[in-house]
Amino acid sequence: MSQIDLFRVLAALALLLAAAHLVGRLFGRLRQPPVIGEILGGLLLGPTVLGQFLPEAQAWLFPAEGPAASGLALVSQLGMLLLMFTAGVEMRTVFSRRDGRSVAVIALAGMAVPFALGLLTVKVIDTGDVLGPAGSVPALTLVIACAIAVTSIPVISRIMLDLGIIRTRFARIVLSVAVLEDIVLNVILSVALGMVAGGKEGDFGLAHILGVTSADGAAAYHSAASVGFFVLMILLAAALRRRPWGSGTADRPTDLVAVRMAVILAVSASCVFLGVATMFGAFVVGLLSGMTGKDSRSPSLGHLRSFASGFFIPLYFAVVGFKLDLVHSLDFGFTAGFILVACVAKAASVYSGARLAGRPKPESLDLAVALNARGGPGIVLATVSFDAGIVNSSLFTTLVLTAIVTSQFAGWWLERAVSRGAFARDTETDDTDGPGPDRSPDQRPAQPANTAAG
């Protein structure tokens, strides 16, 4: 790498990181999701703002190709992997037997109906207007279906924490449903990414070794690879459950951070070879790490998450905003229509599922809005599908804006619900898998920190 390319990489990282933290902190003070501020920070340095006023400077500092662009892309990729790892860790056991029927019915309705509608949506739109350079309509279909059905665990959990309702039965149902949805949709997205990765990589990977070349064969292979990978990781976690990372050793937390990072990178590299999405690999590693008892609260994990949330993850979201071109890629009519269809489909299905499960009408409506927040998972879905060439810049912009708008609305709605006392009598008093009742959680709204869990 030349000196000028090194300067570009370092300067770009410094500017993006500073913009992400400054705007993210501002949004936190305004009691808005900091992740949205981090995206807007990147937006200021991208073609939407800086590119309009100083196009030559913007193009010189942020070249579209070359070593500088590759360096920035690598850091962004690491941010995405750590974001998915962190999201997986956060999914500690939130299920309760007494909520089993409600969770099952709401998850089934809230995922199956929007997903089916997403499959139908591709039939009524001109795919040529949104299809990416990979040219895979089946992969595009799966991405659109996932975009309508996805729910953000980090965003909605952060909102409920800030509002002081994270220890309520309502929050437990929301998180339980979101966990089930995200696991299933991550498998589906991994299949979509695998369907186009084979063609891009050509002579690399297990699919090439096995001689998988046809479209139907690729779809079947990547479906089996994604599900098989998840099952294999579950079996491995069960075998290691009694010996979580770091137990019985005197290693320093920093040494264990290196071990964790090595595992994340190794599993992600294995996913590349298998044709499974790297984001899914990192997500599963985090999910299984959070399931292994005391491991989810170890100092080394805290160190890793602190550094990731302070550096890599904000940069990832800043790069997402940087890629947005609201001047040339925003189709306002299509975006508004997509947001409307996605919100109505998701909210109506969740509301119907909640009513079928016997939940009261006001609570069913609150569940419908809360599970509509797409946040970080929606943004990751948009980013990885755009980078893979499944969607073009117009649909990428639409998917990111959908995630932002739905997260903002969910926060506003739940804040109003709290103000009218919707969850005043819903505080947990039983001894669940979370902190026991003797710990007396503070129900006052917490001050939003500049986290980037999304």
Tab-separated table of C-alpha atoms in Angstrom:
chain	number	residue	atom	x	y	z
A	1	MET	CA	0.000	0.000	0.000
A	2	SER	CA	1.396	3.376	-0.998
A	3	GLN	CA	1.745	6.291	1.389
A	4	ILE	CA	-1.118	8.164	-0.235
A	5	ASP	CA	-3.418	5.132	0.056
A	6	LEU	CA	-2.409	4.674	3.689
A	7	PHE	CA	-3.196	8.339	4.335
A	8	ARG	CA	-6.597	7.956	2.696
A	9	VAL	CA	-7.483	4.902	4.776
A	10	LEU	CA	-6.421	6.464	8.075
A	11	ALA	CA	-8.027	9.830	7.320
A	12	ALA	CA	-11.274	8.187	6.159
A	13	LEU	CA	-11.453	6.016	9.280
A	14	ALA	CA	-10.793	9.009	11.533
A	15	LEU	CA	-13.455	11.158	9.868
A	16	LEU	CA	-16.076	8.407	9.786
A	17	LEU	CA	-15.442	7.402	13.399
A	18	ALA	CA	-15.589	11.012	14.629
A	19	ALA	CA	-18.774	11.741	12.668
A	20	ALA	CA	-20.429	8.527	13.871
A	21	HIS	CA	-19.707	9.213	17.534
A	22	LEU	CA	-20.560	12.905	17.469
A	23	VAL	CA	-23.900	12.537	15.700
A	24	GLY	CA	-24.654	9.309	17.561
A	25	ARG	CA	-24.059	11.016	20.898
A	26	LEU	CA	-26.326	13.875	19.826
A	27	PHE	CA	-29.096	11.420	19.008
A	28	GLY	CA	-28.554	9.679	22.345
A	29	ARG	CA	-29.040	12.967	24.190
A	30	LEU	CA	-32.250	13.479	22.234
A	31	ARG	CA	-33.405	10.024	23.405
A	32	GLN	CA	-33.220	8.633	19.869
A	33	PRO	CA	-31.453	5.416	18.782
A	34	PRO	CA	-27.730	6.338	18.520
A	35	VAL	CA	-27.354	3.955	15.585
A	36	ILE	CA	-29.399	6.322	13.446
A	37	GLY	CA	-27.073	9.170	14.353
A	38	GLU	CA	-24.100	7.024	13.378
A	39	ILE	CA	-25.652	6.373	9.982
A	40	LEU	CA	-26.325	10.083	9.507
A	41	GLY	CA	-22.707	10.804	10.458
A	42	GLY	CA	-21.581	8.657	7.544
A	43	LEU	CA	-24.238	10.219	5.330
A	44	LEU	CA	-22.616	13.643	5.818
A	45	LEU	CA	-19.333	12.352	4.352
A	46	GLY	CA	-20.889	10.437	1.465
A	47	PRO	CA	-22.257	11.439	-1.932
A	48	THR	CA	-25.461	12.791	-0.390
A	49	VAL	CA	-23.809	15.768	1.378
A	50	LEU	CA	-20.033	16.085	0.960
A	51	GLY	CA	-20.244	14.701	-2.563
A	52	GLN	CA	-22.708	17.418	-3.503
A	53	PHE	CA	-20.704	20.346	-2.149
A	54	LEU	CA	-17.109	19.116	-2.615
A	55	PRO	CA	-17.296	16.242	-5.104
A	56	GLU	CA	-13.603	16.237	-6.010
A	57	ALA	CA	-12.468	16.195	-2.388
A	58	GLN	CA	-14.975	13.486	-1.538
A	59	ALA	CA	-13.873	11.309	-4.468
A	60	TRP	CA	-10.167	11.773	-3.612
A	61	LEU	CA	-10.560	10.959	0.080
A	62	PHE	CA	-13.011	8.089	-0.449
A	63	PRO	CA	-12.052	6.411	-3.751
A	64	ALA	CA	-14.486	3.835	-5.087
A	65	GLU	CA	-11.726	1.348	-5.951
A	66	GLY	CA	-8.168	0.536	-4.978
A	67	PRO	CA	-6.311	-0.266	-1.737
A	68	ALA	CA	-7.960	2.564	0.216
A	69	ALA	CA	-11.445	1.341	-0.664
A	70	SER	CA	-10.451	-2.247	0.190
A	71	GLY	CA	-9.055	-1.187	3.567
A	72	LEU	CA	-12.235	0.651	4.475
A	73	ALA	CA	-14.336	-2.290	3.292
A	74	LEU	CA	-12.314	-4.689	5.481
A	75	VAL	CA	-12.841	-2.607	8.619
A	76	SER	CA	-16.539	-2.335	7.800
A	77	GLN	CA	-16.751	-6.115	7.331
A	78	LEU	CA	-15.148	-6.689	10.734
A	79	GLY	CA	-17.663	-4.261	12.216
A	80	MET	CA	-20.523	-6.219	10.727
A	81	LEU	CA	-19.139	-9.513	12.072
A	82	LEU	CA	-18.741	-8.071	15.580
A	83	LEU	CA	-22.204	-6.512	15.405
A	84	MET	CA	-23.745	-9.889	14.593
A	85	PHE	CA	-21.620	-11.586	17.264
A	86	THR	CA	-22.786	-9.035	19.841
A	87	ALA	CA	-26.401	-9.420	18.744
A	88	GLY	CA	-26.091	-13.175	19.189
A	89	VAL	CA	-24.602	-12.800	22.685
A	90	GLU	CA	-27.493	-10.550	23.702
A	91	MET	CA	-29.945	-13.339	22.948
A	92	ARG	CA	-29.544	-14.999	26.312
A	93	THR	CA	-32.373	-17.239	27.369
A	94	VAL	CA	-35.463	-15.055	27.465
A	95	PHE	CA	-38.098	-17.737	27.086
A	96	SER	CA	-40.626	-18.650	29.755
A	97	ARG	CA	-42.956	-21.631	29.684
A	98	ARG	CA	-45.960	-19.579	30.668
A	99	ASP	CA	-45.430	-17.375	27.601
A	100	GLY	CA	-44.808	-20.324	25.286
A	101	ARG	CA	-48.174	-20.263	23.522
A	102	SER	CA	-48.153	-16.486	23.025
A	103	VAL	CA	-44.593	-16.498	21.718
A	104	ALA	CA	-45.206	-19.405	19.341
A	105	VAL	CA	-48.403	-18.003	17.863
A	106	ILE	CA	-47.079	-14.435	17.520
A	107	ALA	CA	-43.785	-15.599	16.020
A	108	LEU	CA	-45.510	-17.872	13.524
A	109	ALA	CA	-48.011	-15.239	12.413
A	110	GLY	CA	-45.548	-12.348	12.562
A	111	MET	CA	-42.988	-14.164	10.446
A	112	ALA	CA	-44.937	-16.394	8.061
A	113	VAL	CA	-47.500	-13.855	6.842
A	114	PRO	CA	-45.069	-10.976	6.114
A	115	PHE	CA	-42.602	-13.397	4.535
A	116	ALA	CA	-45.294	-14.808	2.251
A	117	LEU	CA	-46.366	-11.283	1.325
A	118	GLY	CA	-42.746	-10.460	0.528
A	119	LEU	CA	-42.620	-13.412	-1.859
A	120	LEU	CA	-45.745	-12.095	-3.578
A	121	THR	CA	-44.380	-8.543	-3.722
A	122	VAL	CA	-41.710	-9.591	-6.197
A	123	LYS	CA	-44.471	-10.818	-8.519
A	124	VAL	CA	-46.108	-7.384	-8.770
A	125	ILE	CA	-43.063	-5.104	-9.054
A	126	ASP	CA	-40.622	-4.624	-11.890
A	127	THR	CA	-37.561	-6.472	-10.606
A	128	GLY	CA	-35.435	-4.707	-13.211
A	129	ASP	CA	-35.788	-1.499	-11.191
A	130	VAL	CA	-34.375	-3.034	-7.983
A	131	LEU	CA	-32.304	-6.039	-9.089
A	132	GLY	CA	-28.581	-5.838	-8.383
A	133	PRO	CA	-25.704	-6.777	-10.694
A	134	ALA	CA	-25.758	-10.415	-9.506
A	135	GLY	CA	-28.977	-10.798	-11.508
A	136	SER	CA	-30.513	-13.398	-9.175
A	137	VAL	CA	-34.274	-12.970	-8.903
A	138	PRO	CA	-34.647	-15.898	-6.438
A	139	ALA	CA	-32.088	-14.287	-4.090
A	140	LEU	CA	-33.820	-10.913	-4.508
A	141	THR	CA	-37.134	-12.536	-3.614
A	142	LEU	CA	-35.737	-13.967	-0.372
A	143	VAL	CA	-34.141	-10.630	0.585
A	144	ILE	CA	-37.377	-8.668	0.074
A	145	ALA	CA	-39.349	-11.275	2.033
A	146	CYS	CA	-36.825	-11.095	4.893
A	147	ALA	CA	-36.904	-7.284	4.832
A	148	ILE	CA	-40.654	-7.263	5.403
A	149	ALA	CA	-40.564	-9.930	8.130
A	150	VAL	CA	-37.406	-8.995	10.097
A	151	THR	CA	-37.420	-7.564	13.646
A	152	SER	CA	-34.549	-5.805	15.420
A	153	ILE	CA	-33.605	-7.260	18.786
A	154	PRO	CA	-30.901	-4.690	19.685
A	155	VAL	CA	-32.978	-1.615	18.824
A	156	ILE	CA	-36.185	-2.694	20.522
A	157	SER	CA	-34.342	-4.009	23.601
A	158	ARG	CA	-32.464	-0.706	23.865
A	159	ILE	CA	-35.710	1.251	23.585
A	160	MET	CA	-37.354	-0.831	26.307
A	161	LEU	CA	-34.285	-0.508	28.530
A	162	ASP	CA	-34.288	3.289	28.180
A	163	LEU	CA	-38.001	3.370	28.997
A	164	GLY	CA	-37.538	1.197	32.084
A	165	ILE	CA	-39.779	-1.649	30.858
A	166	ILE	CA	-37.123	-4.243	30.046
A	167	ARG	CA	-38.162	-6.341	33.098
A	168	THR	CA	-41.805	-6.613	32.046
A	169	ARG	CA	-43.629	-9.591	30.629
A	170	PHE	CA	-44.310	-7.507	27.528
A	171	ALA	CA	-40.569	-7.094	26.932
A	172	ARG	CA	-39.974	-10.808	27.451
A	173	ILE	CA	-42.577	-11.727	24.834
A	174	VAL	CA	-41.159	-9.194	22.357
A	175	LEU	CA	-37.596	-10.465	22.769
A	176	SER	CA	-38.601	-14.133	22.654
A	177	VAL	CA	-40.488	-13.628	19.398
A	178	ALA	CA	-37.635	-11.556	17.939
A	179	VAL	CA	-35.067	-14.261	18.783
A	180	LEU	CA	-37.056	-16.930	16.955
A	181	GLU	CA	-37.624	-14.686	13.958
A	182	ASP	CA	-34.009	-13.594	13.659
A	183	ILE	CA	-32.654	-17.142	13.791
A	184	VAL	CA	-34.977	-18.316	11.008
A	185	LEU	CA	-34.490	-15.228	8.843
A	186	ASN	CA	-30.708	-15.355	9.236
A	187	VAL	CA	-30.771	-18.888	7.842
A	188	ILE	CA	-32.900	-17.723	4.900
A	189	LEU	CA	-30.665	-14.723	4.226
A	190	SER	CA	-27.623	-16.970	4.360
A	191	VAL	CA	-29.222	-19.101	1.652
A	192	ALA	CA	-29.855	-16.010	-0.510
A	193	LEU	CA	-26.267	-14.842	-0.151
A	194	GLY	CA	-24.938	-18.316	-0.895
A	195	MET	CA	-26.968	-18.468	-4.110
A	196	VAL	CA	-25.026	-15.518	-5.572
A	197	ALA	CA	-21.674	-16.148	-3.863
A	198	GLY	CA	-21.081	-19.314	-5.840
A	199	GLY	CA	-21.242	-17.466	-9.120
A	200	LYS	CA	-18.987	-14.653	-7.902
A	201	GLU	CA	-16.294	-16.879	-6.448
A	202	GLY	CA	-16.264	-19.286	-9.390
A	203	ASP	CA	-13.671	-21.944	-8.544
A	204	PHE	CA	-13.627	-21.625	-4.754
A	205	GLY	CA	-15.599	-23.329	-2.031
A	206	LEU	CA	-17.219	-26.627	-1.195
A	207	ALA	CA	-19.982	-26.119	-3.769
A	208	HIS	CA	-17.363	-25.936	-6.531
A	209	ILE	CA	-15.597	-29.051	-5.230
A	210	LEU	CA	-18.911	-30.938	-5.232
A	211	GLY	CA	-19.659	-29.732	-8.766
A	212	VAL	CA	-22.819	-27.773	-7.911
A	213	THR	CA	-23.512	-25.593	-10.948
A	214	SER	CA	-27.265	-25.393	-11.640
A	215	ALA	CA	-29.490	-22.775	-10.015
A	216	ASP	CA	-31.718	-25.415	-8.396
A	217	GLY	CA	-28.695	-27.322	-7.189
A	218	ALA	CA	-27.167	-24.149	-5.724
A	219	ALA	CA	-30.377	-23.310	-3.876
A	220	ALA	CA	-30.618	-26.833	-2.440
A	221	TYR	CA	-26.933	-26.896	-1.503
A	222	HIS	CA	-26.914	-23.534	0.271
A	223	SER	CA	-30.141	-24.358	2.131
A	224	ALA	CA	-28.616	-27.581	3.380
A	225	ALA	CA	-25.283	-25.899	4.157
A	226	SER	CA	-26.892	-23.133	6.224
A	227	VAL	CA	-29.128	-25.468	8.224
A	228	GLY	CA	-26.339	-28.044	8.606
A	229	PHE	CA	-23.926	-25.381	9.816
A	230	PHE	CA	-26.406	-24.184	12.442
A	231	VAL	CA	-27.110	-27.719	13.676
A	232	LEU	CA	-23.397	-28.511	13.821
A	233	MET	CA	-22.711	-25.415	15.900
A	234	ILE	CA	-25.556	-26.279	18.274
A	235	LEU	CA	-24.131	-29.780	18.790
A	236	LEU	CA	-20.672	-28.325	19.366
A	237	ALA	CA	-22.042	-25.878	21.924
A	238	ALA	CA	-23.826	-28.705	23.731
A	239	ALA	CA	-20.551	-30.630	23.911
A	240	LEU	CA	-18.695	-27.621	25.310
A	241	ARG	CA	-21.482	-26.343	27.555
A	242	ARG	CA	-19.844	-27.588	30.749
A	243	ARG	CA	-16.527	-25.993	29.814
A	244	PRO	CA	-17.233	-22.425	28.669
A	245	TRP	CA	-14.396	-20.327	27.260
A	246	GLY	CA	-11.951	-19.294	29.897
A	247	SER	CA	-13.181	-21.558	32.668
A	248	GLY	CA	-10.523	-23.224	34.749
A	249	THR	CA	-7.715	-21.075	33.374
A	250	ALA	CA	-5.703	-18.181	34.700
A	251	ASP	CA	-5.417	-16.517	31.321
A	252	ARG	CA	-5.671	-12.762	31.192
A	253	PRO	CA	-8.930	-11.320	29.778
A	254	THR	CA	-6.940	-9.853	26.882
A	255	ASP	CA	-5.700	-13.333	25.969
A	256	LEU	CA	-9.273	-14.614	25.933
A	257	VAL	CA	-10.306	-11.676	23.726
A	258	ALA	CA	-7.753	-12.907	21.211
A	259	VAL	CA	-9.227	-16.412	21.456
A	260	ARG	CA	-12.739	-15.096	20.866
A	261	MET	CA	-11.653	-13.043	17.870
A	262	ALA	CA	-9.771	-16.032	16.461
A	263	VAL	CA	-12.911	-18.178	16.783
A	264	ILE	CA	-15.105	-15.509	15.132
A	265	LEU	CA	-12.669	-15.110	12.241
A	266	ALA	CA	-12.103	-18.853	11.849
A	267	VAL	CA	-15.819	-19.643	11.812
A	268	SER	CA	-16.456	-16.776	9.384
A	269	ALA	CA	-13.700	-18.063	7.104
A	270	SER	CA	-15.257	-21.533	7.270
A	271	CYS	CA	-18.568	-19.989	6.259
A	272	VAL	CA	-16.937	-18.482	3.168
A	273	PHE	CA	-15.683	-21.931	2.165
A	274	LEU	CA	-19.051	-23.571	2.848
A	275	GLY	CA	-20.986	-20.878	1.034
A	276	VAL	CA	-22.742	-19.728	4.227
A	277	ALA	CA	-23.002	-16.006	4.945
A	278	THR	CA	-20.188	-14.828	7.225
A	279	MET	CA	-22.657	-12.688	9.192
A	280	PHE	CA	-24.613	-15.851	10.028
A	281	GLY	CA	-21.446	-17.531	11.295
A	282	ALA	CA	-20.618	-14.623	13.599
A	283	PHE	CA	-24.241	-14.501	14.776
A	284	VAL	CA	-24.252	-18.198	15.675
A	285	VAL	CA	-20.915	-17.915	17.526
A	286	GLY	CA	-22.364	-15.079	19.607
A	287	LEU	CA	-25.640	-16.903	20.157
A	288	LEU	CA	-23.877	-20.036	21.421
A	289	SER	CA	-21.432	-17.987	23.480
A	290	GLY	CA	-24.342	-16.309	25.248
A	291	MET	CA	-25.903	-19.694	25.952
A	292	THR	CA	-22.881	-21.116	27.767
A	293	GLY	CA	-23.728	-19.908	31.256
A	294	LYS	CA	-21.173	-17.663	32.965
A	295	ASP	CA	-19.284	-17.213	29.690
A	296	SER	CA	-21.782	-14.550	28.608
A	297	ARG	CA	-20.721	-12.387	31.564
A	298	SER	CA	-16.948	-12.946	31.452
A	299	PRO	CA	-14.542	-9.969	31.563
A	300	SER	CA	-12.993	-10.914	28.234
A	301	LEU	CA	-16.380	-10.721	26.543
A	302	GLY	CA	-16.938	-7.325	28.139
A	303	HIS	CA	-13.602	-6.070	26.798
A	304	LEU	CA	-14.371	-7.324	23.308
A	305	ARG	CA	-17.847	-5.816	23.248
A	306	SER	CA	-16.608	-2.479	24.609
A	307	PHE	CA	-13.956	-2.100	21.928
A	308	ALA	CA	-16.304	-3.324	19.200
A	309	SER	CA	-19.059	-0.882	20.217
A	310	GLY	CA	-16.566	1.968	20.417
A	311	PHE	CA	-14.706	1.425	17.153
A	312	PHE	CA	-15.748	-1.287	14.698
A	313	ILE	CA	-19.546	-1.164	14.993
A	314	PRO	CA	-19.910	2.652	14.756
A	315	LEU	CA	-17.642	2.561	11.710
A	316	TYR	CA	-19.823	-0.119	10.168
A	317	PHE	CA	-22.960	1.986	10.546
A	318	ALA	CA	-21.114	5.095	9.374
A	319	VAL	CA	-20.110	3.222	6.210
A	320	VAL	CA	-23.763	2.263	5.725
A	321	GLY	CA	-24.696	5.946	5.797
A	322	PHE	CA	-21.725	6.754	3.576
A	323	LYS	CA	-23.036	4.379	0.903
A	324	LEU	CA	-26.456	6.047	0.846
A	325	ASP	CA	-27.011	8.411	-2.069
A	326	LEU	CA	-30.304	10.114	-1.353
A	327	VAL	CA	-29.839	12.465	-4.296
A	328	HIS	CA	-29.575	9.883	-7.070
A	329	SER	CA	-30.787	6.584	-5.566
A	330	LEU	CA	-33.889	7.562	-3.611
A	331	ASP	CA	-37.174	6.679	-5.288
A	332	PHE	CA	-39.519	8.436	-2.889
A	333	GLY	CA	-42.729	6.868	-4.193
A	334	PHE	CA	-41.382	3.317	-4.135
A	335	THR	CA	-39.758	3.811	-0.715
A	336	ALA	CA	-42.947	5.218	0.836
A	337	GLY	CA	-44.991	2.395	-0.653
A	338	PHE	CA	-42.547	-0.258	0.528
A	339	ILE	CA	-42.472	1.129	4.077
A	340	LEU	CA	-46.270	1.247	4.150
A	341	VAL	CA	-46.656	-2.340	2.889
A	342	ALA	CA	-43.943	-3.668	5.208
A	343	CYS	CA	-45.372	-1.945	8.284
A	344	VAL	CA	-48.993	-2.882	7.598
A	345	ALA	CA	-48.104	-6.508	6.852
A	346	LYS	CA	-45.933	-6.942	9.917
A	347	ALA	CA	-48.200	-5.037	12.313
A	348	ALA	CA	-51.411	-6.712	11.132
A	349	SER	CA	-49.937	-10.210	11.357
A	350	VAL	CA	-48.420	-9.642	14.801
A	351	TYR	CA	-51.647	-8.073	16.070
A	352	SER	CA	-53.695	-10.998	14.748
A	353	GLY	CA	-51.285	-13.490	16.287
A	354	ALA	CA	-51.407	-11.710	19.638
A	355	ARG	CA	-55.194	-11.685	19.635
A	356	LEU	CA	-55.282	-15.383	18.740
A	357	ALA	CA	-52.941	-15.992	21.676
A	358	GLY	CA	-55.416	-14.244	23.980
A	359	ARG	CA	-53.530	-10.987	24.522
A	360	PRO	CA	-55.651	-7.863	25.208
A	361	LYS	CA	-56.230	-5.417	22.352
A	362	PRO	CA	-54.018	-2.587	23.726
A	363	GLU	CA	-51.137	-4.967	24.391
A	364	SER	CA	-51.590	-6.575	20.976
A	365	LEU	CA	-51.284	-3.171	19.347
A	366	ASP	CA	-48.147	-2.388	21.362
A	367	LEU	CA	-46.652	-5.739	20.338
A	368	ALA	CA	-47.463	-5.015	16.697
A	369	VAL	CA	-45.564	-1.709	16.787
A	370	ALA	CA	-42.636	-3.006	18.852
A	371	LEU	CA	-42.017	-5.969	16.558
A	372	ASN	CA	-42.114	-3.644	13.538
A	373	ALA	CA	-38.742	-2.112	14.453
A	374	ARG	CA	-36.159	-3.391	11.975
A	375	GLY	CA	-33.095	-1.480	13.198
A	376	GLY	CA	-29.670	-3.130	12.967
A	377	PRO	CA	-30.794	-6.455	11.419
A	378	GLY	CA	-32.680	-4.562	8.726
A	379	ILE	CA	-29.598	-2.459	8.006
A	380	VAL	CA	-27.323	-5.518	7.937
A	381	LEU	CA	-29.783	-7.199	5.565
A	382	ALA	CA	-29.618	-4.172	3.253
A	383	THR	CA	-25.827	-3.908	3.417
A	384	VAL	CA	-24.884	-7.532	2.808
A	385	SER	CA	-27.428	-7.940	0.009
A	386	PHE	CA	-26.154	-4.729	-1.631
A	387	ASP	CA	-22.512	-5.786	-1.316
A	388	ALA	CA	-23.404	-9.210	-2.753
A	389	GLY	CA	-25.056	-7.578	-5.770
A	390	ILE	CA	-28.526	-8.923	-4.965
A	391	VAL	CA	-30.125	-5.457	-4.720
A	392	ASN	CA	-29.205	-2.210	-6.440
A	393	SER	CA	-28.528	1.155	-4.806
A	394	SER	CA	-32.184	2.201	-5.022
A	395	LEU	CA	-33.511	-0.794	-3.077
A	396	PHE	CA	-30.544	-0.566	-0.691
A	397	THR	CA	-31.593	2.993	0.142
A	398	THR	CA	-35.202	1.884	0.591
A	399	LEU	CA	-34.261	-0.955	2.964
A	400	VAL	CA	-32.044	1.275	5.121
A	401	LEU	CA	-34.709	3.984	5.351
A	402	THR	CA	-37.295	1.333	6.245
A	403	ALA	CA	-35.123	0.210	9.152
A	404	ILE	CA	-34.657	3.798	10.347
A	405	VAL	CA	-38.296	4.866	10.068
A	406	THR	CA	-39.725	1.766	11.769
A	407	SER	CA	-37.233	2.018	14.643
A	408	GLN	CA	-38.001	5.695	15.197
A	409	PHE	CA	-41.738	5.062	15.193
A	410	ALA	CA	-41.468	2.125	17.610
A	411	GLY	CA	-39.540	4.267	20.098
A	412	TRP	CA	-42.068	7.109	19.865
A	413	TRP	CA	-45.037	4.740	20.241
A	414	LEU	CA	-43.693	2.851	23.255
A	415	GLU	CA	-42.740	6.086	24.992
A	416	ARG	CA	-46.361	7.217	24.672
A	417	ALA	CA	-47.528	3.804	25.918
A	418	VAL	CA	-45.334	4.144	29.012
A	419	SER	CA	-46.631	7.652	29.675
A	420	ARG	CA	-50.197	6.364	29.764
A	421	GLY	CA	-49.193	3.601	32.201
A	422	ALA	CA	-49.522	0.683	29.786
A	423	PHE	CA	-46.882	-1.452	31.531
A	424	ALA	CA	-47.255	-0.234	35.118
A	425	ARG	CA	-48.650	-3.583	36.318
A	426	ASP	CA	-46.612	-5.745	34.001
A	427	THR	CA	-43.316	-5.774	35.922
A	428	GLU	CA	-41.797	-9.235	36.339
A	429	THR	CA	-41.981	-10.681	39.844
A	430	ASP	CA	-41.187	-14.307	39.088
A	431	ASP	CA	-37.676	-15.716	39.070
A	432	THR	CA	-36.934	-16.040	35.362
A	433	ASP	CA	-33.635	-16.630	33.641
A	434	GLY	CA	-32.790	-12.971	34.051
A	435	PRO	CA	-31.837	-11.230	37.308
A	436	GLY	CA	-33.858	-12.431	40.252
A	437	PRO	CA	-36.587	-10.382	41.934
A	438	ASP	CA	-34.283	-9.649	44.842
A	439	ARG	CA	-32.215	-7.374	42.610
A	440	SER	CA	-34.917	-4.689	42.366
A	441	PRO	CA	-34.221	-3.247	38.906
A	442	ASP	CA	-34.376	0.492	38.562
A	443	GLN	CA	-37.491	1.269	36.559
A	444	ARG	CA	-36.455	4.808	35.761
A	445	PRO	CA	-35.592	5.399	32.102
A	446	ALA	CA	-31.882	4.905	31.626
A	447	GLN	CA	-29.853	7.564	29.849
A	448	PRO	CA	-29.124	6.306	26.348
A	449	ALA	CA	-25.471	5.500	25.871
A	450	ASN	CA	-23.720	5.801	22.557
A	451	THR	CA	-23.932	2.129	21.792
A	452	ALA	CA	-24.103	0.810	18.295
A	453	ALA	CA	-25.903	-2.450	18.763
A	454	GLY	CA	-28.541	-1.186	16.390
